[in-house]
């Protein structure tokens, strides 16, 4: 501090704003510890020592000497410790903390990859998209029934089961490497603006799963005539192997620009034929003709049904699953309360767009209109049409009393593995 004071007298430095009155930079005089500096007219600096002796208090000198001693004490106290090899080493604590964090994160990821079920009934891979079996001809996938997929009966709805069927069909095409730009279209189909459309669907439900159940879905495709394809599904309880649902469908190609049906081009046939499985339908085809309903023959009519934006698929027409919900809109409430859907057959006649206004018609047969809540089975005929009368879907449903002990009456089986594996 003494050296700083002496240097300041020769080379004045700016003072803080609070000392502006006692010191000026570049001119005037400054006083510090009894030392005065004055700038000469020639620009040289002259120093005068104060002739006054330092004052004493009780025989001890005060002033500059005391200040110097105090400064020396402060310098001793504030001086850093001597630099040694130890205190020159870097601070390893930050590096050690980073390494520990990385190790813990890696251990957590490894535990997730090496996860094993704690219960025997838990799936090892509950979030997988499925796998191809039987030499690539059958696709298998598991689904867990969620709480939001069950209805008032605490069982999965028919729409939930239909969504599982549709999901496995698309995942089958994707896993096989045949998914093009369209919704289930192969690359050659996408080049020609071709898409698959379903013409007929038949579903038999032996038992509905409930919340927490895990279902195992198998699906495969086969040829149907010269220009069609059949896709079958078999749904079983993943824990017991019990057959829950069997479904079969027929598909044809349509040009999504002209909206007209198309033959299967040879290039497309070459893509899909290697995946055809030569097997019988998992459901015996219902050859009974579906009658056309009108206002006179229908017992129940629901009007003013309109598609929402979320009802459309990527091909800009209403999803097939939505049709089932609209058909059941006109089903009699007594049947819904006392019976459950056991079988449904649908014939798709025309597509439905976003601006369509629809009507749902239902006619009851079997037990009769006056005994809908009875213990017997009930059969209904259905029609979904545009307001102008153009048919969209014809359907037939079969209903059985709820909690009837008739499950597994037509046990389905997967097609045999022709490779012998």
mmCIF file of C-alpha atoms in Angstrom:
data_model
loop_
_atom_site.group_PDB
_atom_site.id
_atom_site.type_symbol
_atom_site.label_atom_id
_atom_site.label_comp_id
_atom_site.label_asym_id
_atom_site.label_seq_id
_atom_site.Cartn_x
_atom_site.Cartn_y
_atom_site.Cartn_z
ATOM 1 C CA UNK A 1 0.000 0.000 0.000
ATOM 2 C CA UNK A 2 2.969 2.357 0.645
ATOM 3 C CA UNK A 3 4.292 1.660 -2.808
ATOM 4 C CA UNK A 4 0.859 2.350 -4.268
ATOM 5 C CA UNK A 5 0.666 5.699 -2.468
ATOM 6 C CA UNK A 6 4.094 6.737 -3.679
ATOM 7 C CA UNK A 7 3.323 5.739 -7.225
ATOM 8 C CA UNK A 8 0.048 7.669 -7.130
ATOM 9 C CA UNK A 9 1.899 10.847 -6.264
ATOM 10 C CA UNK A 10 4.021 10.559 -9.401
ATOM 11 C CA UNK A 11 1.319 9.124 -11.704
ATOM 12 C CA UNK A 12 -2.067 10.426 -10.657
ATOM 13 C CA UNK A 13 -4.960 7.971 -11.245
ATOM 14 C CA UNK A 14 -8.663 8.655 -11.406
ATOM 15 C CA UNK A 15 -10.392 8.570 -8.063
ATOM 16 C CA UNK A 16 -13.859 7.204 -7.339
ATOM 17 C CA UNK A 17 -16.772 9.576 -7.797
ATOM 18 C CA UNK A 18 -17.002 10.185 -4.060
ATOM 19 C CA UNK A 19 -13.469 11.665 -3.989
ATOM 20 C CA UNK A 20 -13.956 14.003 -6.927
ATOM 21 C CA UNK A 21 -13.775 17.076 -4.691
ATOM 22 C CA UNK A 22 -10.397 16.230 -3.178
ATOM 23 C CA UNK A 23 -8.570 15.011 -6.293
ATOM 24 C CA UNK A 24 -8.395 16.011 -9.951
ATOM 25 C CA UNK A 25 -6.852 14.053 -12.732
ATOM 26 C CA UNK A 26 -4.196 15.801 -14.897
ATOM 27 C CA UNK A 27 -4.129 19.179 -13.014
ATOM 28 C CA UNK A 28 -4.350 20.745 -9.554
ATOM 29 C CA UNK A 29 -2.947 19.050 -6.452
ATOM 30 C CA UNK A 30 -3.608 15.887 -4.554
ATOM 31 C CA UNK A 31 -2.840 15.151 -0.897
ATOM 32 C CA UNK A 32 -2.330 11.665 0.493
ATOM 33 C CA UNK A 33 -0.630 10.786 3.781
ATOM 34 C CA UNK A 34 1.116 14.128 4.121
ATOM 35 C CA UNK A 35 2.603 14.008 0.608
ATOM 36 C CA UNK A 36 1.658 16.710 -1.884
ATOM 37 C CA UNK A 37 2.140 16.567 -5.603
ATOM 38 C CA UNK A 38 1.948 19.616 -7.764
ATOM 39 C CA UNK A 39 2.242 19.822 -11.473
ATOM 40 C CA UNK A 40 4.647 22.486 -12.721
ATOM 41 C CA UNK A 41 3.917 24.789 -15.580
ATOM 42 C CA UNK A 42 6.533 23.007 -17.669
ATOM 43 C CA UNK A 43 4.617 19.737 -17.280
ATOM 44 C CA UNK A 44 7.235 18.148 -14.985
ATOM 45 C CA UNK A 45 6.148 16.871 -11.622
ATOM 46 C CA UNK A 46 7.721 18.159 -8.378
ATOM 47 C CA UNK A 47 7.366 16.556 -4.956
ATOM 48 C CA UNK A 48 7.573 18.410 -1.640
ATOM 49 C CA UNK A 49 7.903 16.597 1.615
ATOM 50 C CA UNK A 50 5.896 17.954 4.490
ATOM 51 C CA UNK A 51 8.256 19.307 7.090
ATOM 52 C CA UNK A 52 5.872 18.623 9.921
ATOM 53 C CA UNK A 53 6.847 15.749 12.192
ATOM 54 C CA UNK A 54 4.405 12.955 12.559
ATOM 55 C CA UNK A 55 2.029 13.522 15.488
ATOM 56 C CA UNK A 56 2.216 11.372 18.585
ATOM 57 C CA UNK A 57 -0.506 10.115 20.887
ATOM 58 C CA UNK A 58 0.542 8.801 24.312
ATOM 59 C CA UNK A 59 4.076 8.683 23.109
ATOM 60 C CA UNK A 60 3.315 6.584 20.025
ATOM 61 C CA UNK A 61 3.643 8.003 16.539
ATOM 62 C CA UNK A 62 0.526 8.088 14.424
ATOM 63 C CA UNK A 63 -0.259 9.044 10.855
ATOM 64 C CA UNK A 64 1.806 7.677 7.995
ATOM 65 C CA UNK A 65 3.809 5.314 10.179
ATOM 66 C CA UNK A 66 0.664 3.780 11.658
ATOM 67 C CA UNK A 67 -0.852 3.518 8.245
ATOM 68 C CA UNK A 68 2.260 1.786 6.930
ATOM 69 C CA UNK A 69 2.235 -0.696 9.787
ATOM 70 C CA UNK A 70 -1.438 -1.390 9.291
ATOM 71 C CA UNK A 71 -0.853 -1.898 5.581
ATOM 72 C CA UNK A 72 1.966 -4.317 6.336
ATOM 73 C CA UNK A 73 -0.286 -6.310 8.644
ATOM 74 C CA UNK A 74 -3.026 -6.403 5.989
ATOM 75 C CA UNK A 75 -0.516 -7.540 3.378
ATOM 76 C CA UNK A 76 0.590 -10.343 5.668
ATOM 77 C CA UNK A 77 -2.950 -11.454 6.416
ATOM 78 C CA UNK A 78 -4.197 -11.246 2.826
ATOM 79 C CA UNK A 79 -1.155 -12.757 1.135
ATOM 80 C CA UNK A 80 -1.953 -16.137 -0.455
ATOM 81 C CA UNK A 81 -0.407 -19.376 0.674
ATOM 82 C CA UNK A 82 2.775 -20.370 -1.099
ATOM 83 C CA UNK A 83 2.141 -22.402 -4.263
ATOM 84 C CA UNK A 84 3.068 -26.054 -3.905
ATOM 85 C CA UNK A 85 2.647 -29.137 -6.060
ATOM 86 C CA UNK A 86 -0.473 -30.180 -4.155
ATOM 87 C CA UNK A 87 -2.432 -26.940 -4.415
ATOM 88 C CA UNK A 88 -1.514 -26.570 -8.095
ATOM 89 C CA UNK A 89 -3.365 -29.794 -9.013
ATOM 90 C CA UNK A 90 -6.745 -29.249 -10.792
ATOM 91 C CA UNK A 91 -10.044 -29.558 -8.933
ATOM 92 C CA UNK A 92 -11.060 -33.165 -9.629
ATOM 93 C CA UNK A 93 -14.437 -32.923 -7.859
ATOM 94 C CA UNK A 94 -16.292 -31.625 -10.941
ATOM 95 C CA UNK A 95 -14.821 -34.323 -13.161
ATOM 96 C CA UNK A 96 -15.644 -37.017 -10.603
ATOM 97 C CA UNK A 97 -19.260 -35.753 -10.389
ATOM 98 C CA UNK A 98 -19.628 -35.839 -14.193
ATOM 99 C CA UNK A 99 -18.271 -39.387 -14.387
ATOM 100 C CA UNK A 100 -20.629 -40.521 -11.621
ATOM 101 C CA UNK A 101 -23.627 -38.976 -13.393
ATOM 102 C CA UNK A 102 -22.737 -40.662 -16.676
ATOM 103 C CA UNK A 103 -22.284 -44.023 -14.926
ATOM 104 C CA UNK A 104 -25.664 -43.810 -13.189
ATOM 105 C CA UNK A 105 -27.424 -42.857 -16.459
ATOM 106 C CA UNK A 106 -25.795 -45.751 -18.315
ATOM 107 C CA UNK A 107 -26.743 -48.156 -15.519
ATOM 108 C CA UNK A 108 -30.370 -46.994 -15.699
ATOM 109 C CA UNK A 109 -30.511 -47.505 -19.468
ATOM 110 C CA UNK A 110 -28.973 -50.963 -19.123
ATOM 111 C CA UNK A 111 -31.553 -51.937 -16.503
ATOM 112 C CA UNK A 112 -34.342 -50.850 -18.862
ATOM 113 C CA UNK A 113 -32.887 -52.926 -21.691
ATOM 114 C CA UNK A 114 -32.395 -55.910 -19.394
ATOM 115 C CA UNK A 115 -35.903 -55.603 -17.899
ATOM 116 C CA UNK A 116 -37.518 -58.862 -16.921
ATOM 117 C CA UNK A 117 -41.112 -59.426 -15.812
ATOM 118 C CA UNK A 118 -41.715 -59.882 -12.121
ATOM 119 C CA UNK A 119 -44.893 -61.912 -12.721
ATOM 120 C CA UNK A 120 -45.370 -64.858 -15.000
ATOM 121 C CA UNK A 121 -48.409 -63.310 -16.668
ATOM 122 C CA UNK A 122 -46.577 -60.115 -17.663
ATOM 123 C CA UNK A 123 -45.313 -59.752 -21.204
ATOM 124 C CA UNK A 124 -41.589 -59.494 -21.779
ATOM 125 C CA UNK A 125 -42.098 -56.926 -24.541
ATOM 126 C CA UNK A 126 -45.490 -55.289 -23.963
ATOM 127 C CA UNK A 127 -44.694 -52.308 -26.187
ATOM 128 C CA UNK A 128 -43.367 -54.164 -29.239
ATOM 129 C CA UNK A 129 -45.031 -53.866 -32.645
ATOM 130 C CA UNK A 130 -45.101 -57.621 -33.130
ATOM 131 C CA UNK A 131 -43.124 -60.111 -35.174
ATOM 132 C CA UNK A 132 -43.413 -62.256 -38.266
ATOM 133 C CA UNK A 133 -43.553 -66.028 -37.772
ATOM 134 C CA UNK A 134 -43.996 -69.116 -39.952
ATOM 135 C CA UNK A 135 -41.461 -68.109 -42.598
ATOM 136 C CA UNK A 136 -42.825 -64.577 -42.839
ATOM 137 C CA UNK A 137 -46.407 -65.630 -43.614
ATOM 138 C CA UNK A 138 -48.059 -64.917 -40.242
ATOM 139 C CA UNK A 139 -47.787 -61.742 -38.197
ATOM 140 C CA UNK A 140 -48.295 -61.826 -34.406
ATOM 141 C CA UNK A 141 -48.827 -58.954 -31.987
ATOM 142 C CA UNK A 142 -49.982 -58.511 -28.393
ATOM 143 C CA UNK A 143 -52.348 -55.850 -27.069
ATOM 144 C CA UNK A 144 -53.184 -54.906 -23.502
ATOM 145 C CA UNK A 145 -56.804 -53.873 -22.935
ATOM 146 C CA UNK A 146 -56.755 -50.330 -21.544
ATOM 147 C CA UNK A 147 -59.288 -48.813 -19.169
ATOM 148 C CA UNK A 148 -60.522 -46.386 -21.839
ATOM 149 C CA UNK A 149 -61.218 -49.281 -24.251
ATOM 150 C CA UNK A 150 -63.919 -50.926 -22.161
ATOM 151 C CA UNK A 151 -67.600 -50.042 -22.026
ATOM 152 C CA UNK A 152 -70.448 -50.185 -19.549
ATOM 153 C CA UNK A 153 -70.187 -53.994 -19.421
ATOM 154 C CA UNK A 154 -66.517 -53.711 -18.325
ATOM 155 C CA UNK A 155 -65.448 -55.514 -21.474
ATOM 156 C CA UNK A 156 -63.692 -54.312 -24.599
ATOM 157 C CA UNK A 157 -65.991 -52.873 -27.243
ATOM 158 C CA UNK A 158 -66.343 -54.261 -30.766
ATOM 159 C CA UNK A 159 -64.658 -51.081 -32.035
ATOM 160 C CA UNK A 160 -61.612 -51.845 -29.849
ATOM 161 C CA UNK A 161 -61.340 -55.322 -31.346
ATOM 162 C CA UNK A 162 -61.674 -53.898 -34.854
ATOM 163 C CA UNK A 163 -58.890 -51.415 -34.157
ATOM 164 C CA UNK A 164 -56.633 -54.294 -33.096
ATOM 165 C CA UNK A 165 -57.375 -56.082 -36.349
ATOM 166 C CA UNK A 166 -56.597 -53.013 -38.421
ATOM 167 C CA UNK A 167 -53.401 -52.273 -36.495
ATOM 168 C CA UNK A 168 -52.003 -55.774 -36.963
ATOM 169 C CA UNK A 169 -52.806 -55.700 -40.681
ATOM 170 C CA UNK A 170 -50.842 -52.483 -41.197
ATOM 171 C CA UNK A 171 -47.975 -53.612 -38.980
ATOM 172 C CA UNK A 172 -47.815 -56.836 -40.990
ATOM 173 C CA UNK A 173 -47.295 -54.864 -44.198
ATOM 174 C CA UNK A 174 -44.808 -52.533 -42.509
ATOM 175 C CA UNK A 175 -42.745 -55.303 -40.921
ATOM 176 C CA UNK A 176 -42.628 -57.193 -44.212
ATOM 177 C CA UNK A 177 -41.096 -54.107 -45.849
ATOM 178 C CA UNK A 178 -44.036 -53.567 -48.211
ATOM 179 C CA UNK A 179 -45.355 -50.295 -46.836
ATOM 180 C CA UNK A 180 -45.325 -47.572 -49.480
ATOM 181 C CA UNK A 181 -46.595 -44.003 -49.315
ATOM 182 C CA UNK A 182 -50.226 -45.005 -48.962
ATOM 183 C CA UNK A 183 -52.164 -46.443 -46.038
ATOM 184 C CA UNK A 184 -51.213 -50.102 -46.402
ATOM 185 C CA UNK A 185 -50.179 -49.731 -50.048
ATOM 186 C CA UNK A 186 -47.050 -51.368 -51.425
ATOM 187 C CA UNK A 187 -44.435 -49.311 -53.327
ATOM 188 C CA UNK A 188 -45.777 -50.470 -56.711
ATOM 189 C CA UNK A 189 -49.315 -49.634 -55.628
ATOM 190 C CA UNK A 190 -48.224 -46.153 -54.582
ATOM 191 C CA UNK A 191 -46.717 -45.546 -58.025
ATOM 192 C CA UNK A 192 -50.113 -46.329 -59.593
ATOM 193 C CA UNK A 193 -52.244 -44.471 -56.986
ATOM 194 C CA UNK A 194 -53.785 -47.771 -55.883
ATOM 195 C CA UNK A 195 -55.118 -48.483 -52.402
ATOM 196 C CA UNK A 196 -56.780 -51.441 -50.719
ATOM 197 C CA UNK A 197 -60.497 -51.220 -49.874
ATOM 198 C CA UNK A 198 -62.459 -53.802 -47.922
ATOM 199 C CA UNK A 199 -65.593 -55.222 -49.537
ATOM 200 C CA UNK A 200 -66.707 -57.725 -46.905
ATOM 201 C CA UNK A 201 -65.956 -58.318 -43.233
ATOM 202 C CA UNK A 202 -67.136 -61.139 -41.003
ATOM 203 C CA UNK A 203 -66.379 -61.267 -37.264
ATOM 204 C CA UNK A 204 -67.259 -63.907 -34.651
ATOM 205 C CA UNK A 205 -66.731 -63.051 -30.987
ATOM 206 C CA UNK A 206 -66.626 -65.964 -28.530
ATOM 207 C CA UNK A 207 -65.673 -63.863 -25.528
ATOM 208 C CA UNK A 208 -64.840 -60.205 -24.966
ATOM 209 C CA UNK A 209 -61.634 -59.439 -23.028
ATOM 210 C CA UNK A 210 -61.774 -57.102 -20.068
ATOM 211 C CA UNK A 211 -59.544 -54.421 -18.573
ATOM 212 C CA UNK A 212 -56.006 -55.664 -17.962
ATOM 213 C CA UNK A 213 -56.294 -58.707 -20.225
ATOM 214 C CA UNK A 214 -53.623 -59.229 -22.855
ATOM 215 C CA UNK A 215 -54.773 -60.507 -26.236
ATOM 216 C CA UNK A 216 -52.584 -62.173 -28.852
ATOM 217 C CA UNK A 217 -53.511 -61.448 -32.468
ATOM 218 C CA UNK A 218 -52.343 -63.503 -35.470
ATOM 219 C CA UNK A 219 -53.044 -62.375 -39.030
ATOM 220 C CA UNK A 220 -52.208 -63.632 -42.515
ATOM 221 C CA UNK A 221 -53.286 -63.066 -46.118
ATOM 222 C CA UNK A 222 -54.396 -65.384 -48.916
ATOM 223 C CA UNK A 223 -55.493 -65.028 -52.501
ATOM 224 C CA UNK A 224 -59.180 -64.500 -53.240
ATOM 225 C CA UNK A 225 -60.022 -64.982 -56.896
ATOM 226 C CA UNK A 226 -57.977 -63.242 -59.585
ATOM 227 C CA UNK A 227 -58.119 -59.685 -58.270
ATOM 228 C CA UNK A 228 -58.809 -59.991 -54.582
ATOM 229 C CA UNK A 229 -57.097 -60.756 -51.295
ATOM 230 C CA UNK A 230 -58.409 -62.329 -48.121
ATOM 231 C CA UNK A 231 -57.050 -61.402 -44.709
ATOM 232 C CA UNK A 232 -57.816 -63.499 -41.632
ATOM 233 C CA UNK A 233 -57.312 -62.838 -37.929
ATOM 234 C CA UNK A 234 -57.272 -65.073 -34.888
ATOM 235 C CA UNK A 235 -57.453 -63.399 -31.471
ATOM 236 C CA UNK A 236 -56.614 -65.413 -28.367
ATOM 237 C CA UNK A 237 -56.038 -64.835 -24.678
ATOM 238 C CA UNK A 238 -52.271 -64.405 -24.335
ATOM 239 C CA UNK A 239 -52.242 -66.169 -20.961
ATOM 240 C CA UNK A 240 -54.560 -69.136 -21.521
ATOM 241 C CA UNK A 241 -54.589 -69.472 -25.313
ATOM 242 C CA UNK A 242 -58.397 -69.376 -25.354
ATOM 243 C CA UNK A 243 -59.881 -68.252 -28.659
ATOM 244 C CA UNK A 244 -61.646 -64.915 -28.272
ATOM 245 C CA UNK A 245 -62.351 -63.616 -31.784
ATOM 246 C CA UNK A 246 -62.072 -64.815 -35.371
ATOM 247 C CA UNK A 247 -62.407 -62.535 -38.356
ATOM 248 C CA UNK A 248 -62.104 -62.747 -42.127
ATOM 249 C CA UNK A 249 -62.193 -59.993 -44.745
ATOM 250 C CA UNK A 250 -62.054 -59.552 -48.524
ATOM 251 C CA UNK A 251 -60.105 -56.718 -50.162
ATOM 252 C CA UNK A 252 -59.816 -55.275 -53.670
ATOM 253 C CA UNK A 253 -57.811 -52.449 -55.202
ATOM 254 C CA UNK A 254 -59.141 -49.013 -56.011
ATOM 255 C CA UNK A 255 -57.583 -46.043 -57.775
ATOM 256 C CA UNK A 256 -57.633 -43.241 -55.218
ATOM 257 C CA UNK A 257 -57.754 -40.596 -57.975
ATOM 258 C CA UNK A 258 -60.598 -41.985 -60.104
ATOM 259 C CA UNK A 259 -62.196 -43.816 -57.119
ATOM 260 C CA UNK A 260 -62.779 -46.838 -59.363
ATOM 261 C CA UNK A 261 -61.906 -50.483 -58.723
ATOM 262 C CA UNK A 262 -58.793 -51.811 -60.424
ATOM 263 C CA UNK A 263 -57.294 -55.151 -61.385
ATOM 264 C CA UNK A 264 -54.103 -56.200 -59.639
ATOM 265 C CA UNK A 265 -51.139 -55.187 -61.855
ATOM 266 C CA UNK A 266 -48.512 -57.864 -62.411
ATOM 267 C CA UNK A 267 -45.815 -55.824 -60.637
ATOM 268 C CA UNK A 268 -48.055 -55.511 -57.591
ATOM 269 C CA UNK A 269 -48.920 -59.200 -57.747
ATOM 270 C CA UNK A 270 -45.223 -59.992 -57.699
ATOM 271 C CA UNK A 271 -44.880 -57.974 -54.475
ATOM 272 C CA UNK A 272 -47.721 -59.538 -52.510
ATOM 273 C CA UNK A 273 -47.974 -63.143 -53.734
ATOM 274 C CA UNK A 274 -44.860 -64.344 -51.823
ATOM 275 C CA UNK A 275 -46.734 -63.484 -48.620
ATOM 276 C CA UNK A 276 -49.926 -65.386 -49.470
ATOM 277 C CA UNK A 277 -50.647 -68.334 -47.199
ATOM 278 C CA UNK A 278 -52.551 -71.222 -48.729
ATOM 279 C CA UNK A 279 -55.163 -71.850 -46.039
ATOM 280 C CA UNK A 280 -58.902 -72.043 -45.527
ATOM 281 C CA UNK A 281 -60.734 -69.048 -44.076
ATOM 282 C CA UNK A 282 -60.687 -68.921 -40.293
ATOM 283 C CA UNK A 283 -64.434 -68.162 -40.469
ATOM 284 C CA UNK A 284 -66.855 -70.112 -42.626
ATOM 285 C CA UNK A 285 -68.171 -67.699 -45.193
ATOM 286 C CA UNK A 286 -71.680 -66.466 -44.542
ATOM 287 C CA UNK A 287 -73.326 -66.844 -47.942
ATOM 288 C CA UNK A 288 -76.711 -65.597 -46.795
ATOM 289 C CA UNK A 289 -77.787 -62.622 -48.833
ATOM 290 C CA UNK A 290 -78.067 -59.408 -46.885
ATOM 291 C CA UNK A 291 -81.447 -57.747 -47.602
ATOM 292 C CA UNK A 292 -81.851 -54.088 -48.448
ATOM 293 C CA UNK A 293 -83.746 -52.061 -45.891
ATOM 294 C CA UNK A 294 -85.901 -49.002 -46.455
ATOM 295 C CA UNK A 295 -88.118 -46.770 -44.396
ATOM 296 C CA UNK A 296 -90.965 -49.319 -44.506
ATOM 297 C CA UNK A 297 -89.005 -52.430 -43.538
ATOM 298 C CA UNK A 298 -86.807 -50.831 -40.877
ATOM 299 C CA UNK A 299 -87.900 -50.848 -37.234
ATOM 300 C CA UNK A 300 -85.456 -48.185 -36.072
ATOM 301 C CA UNK A 301 -83.947 -45.265 -37.988
ATOM 302 C CA UNK A 302 -81.284 -42.856 -36.824
ATOM 303 C CA UNK A 303 -80.762 -39.791 -39.016
ATOM 304 C CA UNK A 304 -78.299 -36.910 -39.188
ATOM 305 C CA UNK A 305 -75.063 -38.866 -38.692
ATOM 306 C CA UNK A 306 -72.049 -36.917 -39.958
ATOM 307 C CA UNK A 307 -68.340 -37.785 -40.039
ATOM 308 C CA UNK A 308 -65.908 -35.807 -37.981
ATOM 309 C CA UNK A 309 -62.402 -34.913 -39.093
ATOM 310 C CA UNK A 310 -60.978 -37.592 -36.790
ATOM 311 C CA UNK A 311 -63.115 -40.239 -38.506
ATOM 312 C CA UNK A 312 -61.120 -39.916 -41.749
ATOM 313 C CA UNK A 313 -58.035 -41.986 -42.536
ATOM 314 C CA UNK A 314 -55.031 -40.937 -44.602
ATOM 315 C CA UNK A 315 -56.886 -41.862 -47.804
ATOM 316 C CA UNK A 316 -59.500 -39.204 -46.968
ATOM 317 C CA UNK A 317 -62.414 -41.562 -46.497
ATOM 318 C CA UNK A 318 -64.120 -42.718 -43.325
ATOM 319 C CA UNK A 319 -62.291 -45.419 -41.405
ATOM 320 C CA UNK A 320 -63.915 -48.860 -41.631
ATOM 321 C CA UNK A 321 -64.203 -49.134 -37.851
ATOM 322 C CA UNK A 322 -66.432 -46.054 -37.731
ATOM 323 C CA UNK A 323 -69.101 -47.781 -39.812
ATOM 324 C CA UNK A 324 -69.747 -50.293 -37.046
ATOM 325 C CA UNK A 325 -70.396 -47.530 -34.538
ATOM 326 C CA UNK A 326 -72.862 -45.863 -36.892
ATOM 327 C CA UNK A 327 -74.676 -49.147 -37.564
ATOM 328 C CA UNK A 328 -75.126 -49.753 -33.841
ATOM 329 C CA UNK A 329 -76.522 -46.228 -33.427
ATOM 330 C CA UNK A 330 -79.918 -47.576 -34.564
ATOM 331 C CA UNK A 331 -79.759 -50.822 -32.577
ATOM 332 C CA UNK A 332 -82.635 -51.067 -30.056
ATOM 333 C CA UNK A 333 -81.547 -50.068 -26.518
ATOM 334 C CA UNK A 334 -83.166 -53.173 -24.924
ATOM 335 C CA UNK A 335 -80.861 -55.362 -27.009
ATOM 336 C CA UNK A 336 -77.793 -53.363 -26.010
ATOM 337 C CA UNK A 337 -78.757 -53.655 -22.338
ATOM 338 C CA UNK A 338 -79.519 -57.386 -22.202
ATOM 339 C CA UNK A 339 -77.462 -58.881 -25.057
ATOM 340 C CA UNK A 340 -73.943 -58.717 -26.425
ATOM 341 C CA UNK A 341 -72.791 -58.791 -30.026
ATOM 342 C CA UNK A 342 -71.773 -62.344 -30.992
ATOM 343 C CA UNK A 343 -71.308 -61.993 -34.758
ATOM 344 C CA UNK A 344 -71.370 -59.298 -37.408
ATOM 345 C CA UNK A 345 -71.227 -59.410 -41.197
ATOM 346 C CA UNK A 346 -70.656 -56.262 -43.244
ATOM 347 C CA UNK A 347 -70.812 -55.618 -46.989
ATOM 348 C CA UNK A 348 -69.240 -52.341 -48.026
ATOM 349 C CA UNK A 349 -70.991 -50.828 -51.046
ATOM 350 C CA UNK A 350 -69.738 -47.251 -51.236
ATOM 351 C CA UNK A 351 -67.230 -45.044 -49.456
ATOM 352 C CA UNK A 352 -68.171 -42.161 -47.220
ATOM 353 C CA UNK A 353 -66.572 -38.706 -47.326
ATOM 354 C CA UNK A 354 -66.237 -35.933 -44.788
ATOM 355 C CA UNK A 355 -69.272 -33.983 -46.056
ATOM 356 C CA UNK A 356 -71.676 -36.936 -46.050
ATOM 357 C CA UNK A 357 -74.880 -36.989 -43.992
ATOM 358 C CA UNK A 358 -75.914 -40.530 -43.140
ATOM 359 C CA UNK A 359 -78.860 -42.560 -41.893
ATOM 360 C CA UNK A 360 -78.690 -45.795 -39.914
ATOM 361 C CA UNK A 361 -81.538 -48.329 -40.278
ATOM 362 C CA UNK A 362 -82.152 -51.508 -38.243
ATOM 363 C CA UNK A 363 -84.735 -54.275 -38.565
ATOM 364 C CA UNK A 364 -85.126 -56.900 -35.820
ATOM 365 C CA UNK A 365 -85.780 -60.574 -36.576
ATOM 366 C CA UNK A 366 -85.408 -63.843 -34.671
ATOM 367 C CA UNK A 367 -86.934 -63.312 -31.215
ATOM 368 C CA UNK A 368 -89.199 -60.618 -32.585
ATOM 369 C CA UNK A 369 -89.605 -56.956 -31.882
ATOM 370 C CA UNK A 370 -91.750 -57.617 -28.811
ATOM 371 C CA UNK A 371 -89.251 -59.813 -26.983
ATOM 372 C CA UNK A 372 -85.986 -57.930 -27.262
ATOM 373 C CA UNK A 373 -85.048 -58.372 -23.596
ATOM 374 C CA UNK A 374 -85.769 -62.107 -23.541
ATOM 375 C CA UNK A 375 -83.245 -64.898 -22.958
ATOM 376 C CA UNK A 376 -83.101 -65.992 -26.589
ATOM 377 C CA UNK A 377 -80.793 -64.933 -29.397
ATOM 378 C CA UNK A 378 -81.645 -61.964 -31.556
ATOM 379 C CA UNK A 379 -80.730 -61.209 -35.169
ATOM 380 C CA UNK A 380 -80.810 -57.774 -36.763
ATOM 381 C CA UNK A 381 -80.475 -56.468 -40.320
ATOM 382 C CA UNK A 382 -78.752 -53.127 -40.860
ATOM 383 C CA UNK A 383 -78.223 -50.497 -43.533
ATOM 384 C CA UNK A 384 -76.073 -47.410 -43.524
ATOM 385 C CA UNK A 385 -76.947 -45.014 -46.335
ATOM 386 C CA UNK A 386 -76.594 -41.447 -47.561
ATOM 387 C CA UNK A 387 -79.509 -39.073 -47.187
ATOM 388 C CA UNK A 388 -80.282 -39.511 -50.880
ATOM 389 C CA UNK A 389 -80.663 -43.278 -50.365
ATOM 390 C CA UNK A 390 -77.300 -44.425 -51.790
ATOM 391 C CA UNK A 391 -76.130 -47.484 -49.862
ATOM 392 C CA UNK A 392 -72.844 -47.432 -47.973
ATOM 393 C CA UNK A 393 -72.868 -50.622 -45.869
ATOM 394 C CA UNK A 394 -75.261 -53.518 -45.459
ATOM 395 C CA UNK A 395 -74.940 -55.572 -42.325
ATOM 396 C CA UNK A 396 -76.285 -58.341 -40.151
ATOM 397 C CA UNK A 397 -75.670 -58.803 -36.425
ATOM 398 C CA UNK A 398 -76.313 -61.718 -34.090
ATOM 399 C CA UNK A 399 -76.795 -61.123 -30.382
ATOM 400 C CA UNK A 400 -76.662 -63.521 -27.418
ATOM 401 C CA UNK A 401 -77.761 -62.941 -23.820
ATOM 402 C CA UNK A 402 -75.038 -61.430 -21.703
ATOM 403 C CA UNK A 403 -72.955 -63.777 -19.551
ATOM 404 C CA UNK A 404 -74.167 -66.790 -21.506
ATOM 405 C CA UNK A 405 -71.985 -69.865 -21.077
ATOM 406 C CA UNK A 406 -71.450 -70.459 -24.766
ATOM 407 C CA UNK A 407 -67.889 -69.309 -25.220
ATOM 408 C CA UNK A 408 -65.533 -71.249 -27.422
ATOM 409 C CA UNK A 409 -68.341 -72.951 -29.345
ATOM 410 C CA UNK A 410 -66.377 -72.797 -32.613
ATOM 411 C CA UNK A 411 -62.753 -72.869 -31.517
ATOM 412 C CA UNK A 412 -60.513 -71.332 -34.172
ATOM 413 C CA UNK A 413 -57.017 -72.414 -35.015
ATOM 414 C CA UNK A 414 -54.063 -70.858 -36.753
ATOM 415 C CA UNK A 415 -53.143 -72.371 -40.111
ATOM 416 C CA UNK A 416 -50.602 -75.147 -39.784
ATOM 417 C CA UNK A 417 -46.966 -74.236 -40.333
ATOM 418 C CA UNK A 418 -46.330 -75.709 -43.754
ATOM 419 C CA UNK A 419 -42.559 -75.543 -43.252
ATOM 420 C CA UNK A 420 -42.788 -78.096 -40.448
ATOM 421 C CA UNK A 421 -41.186 -75.750 -37.939
#
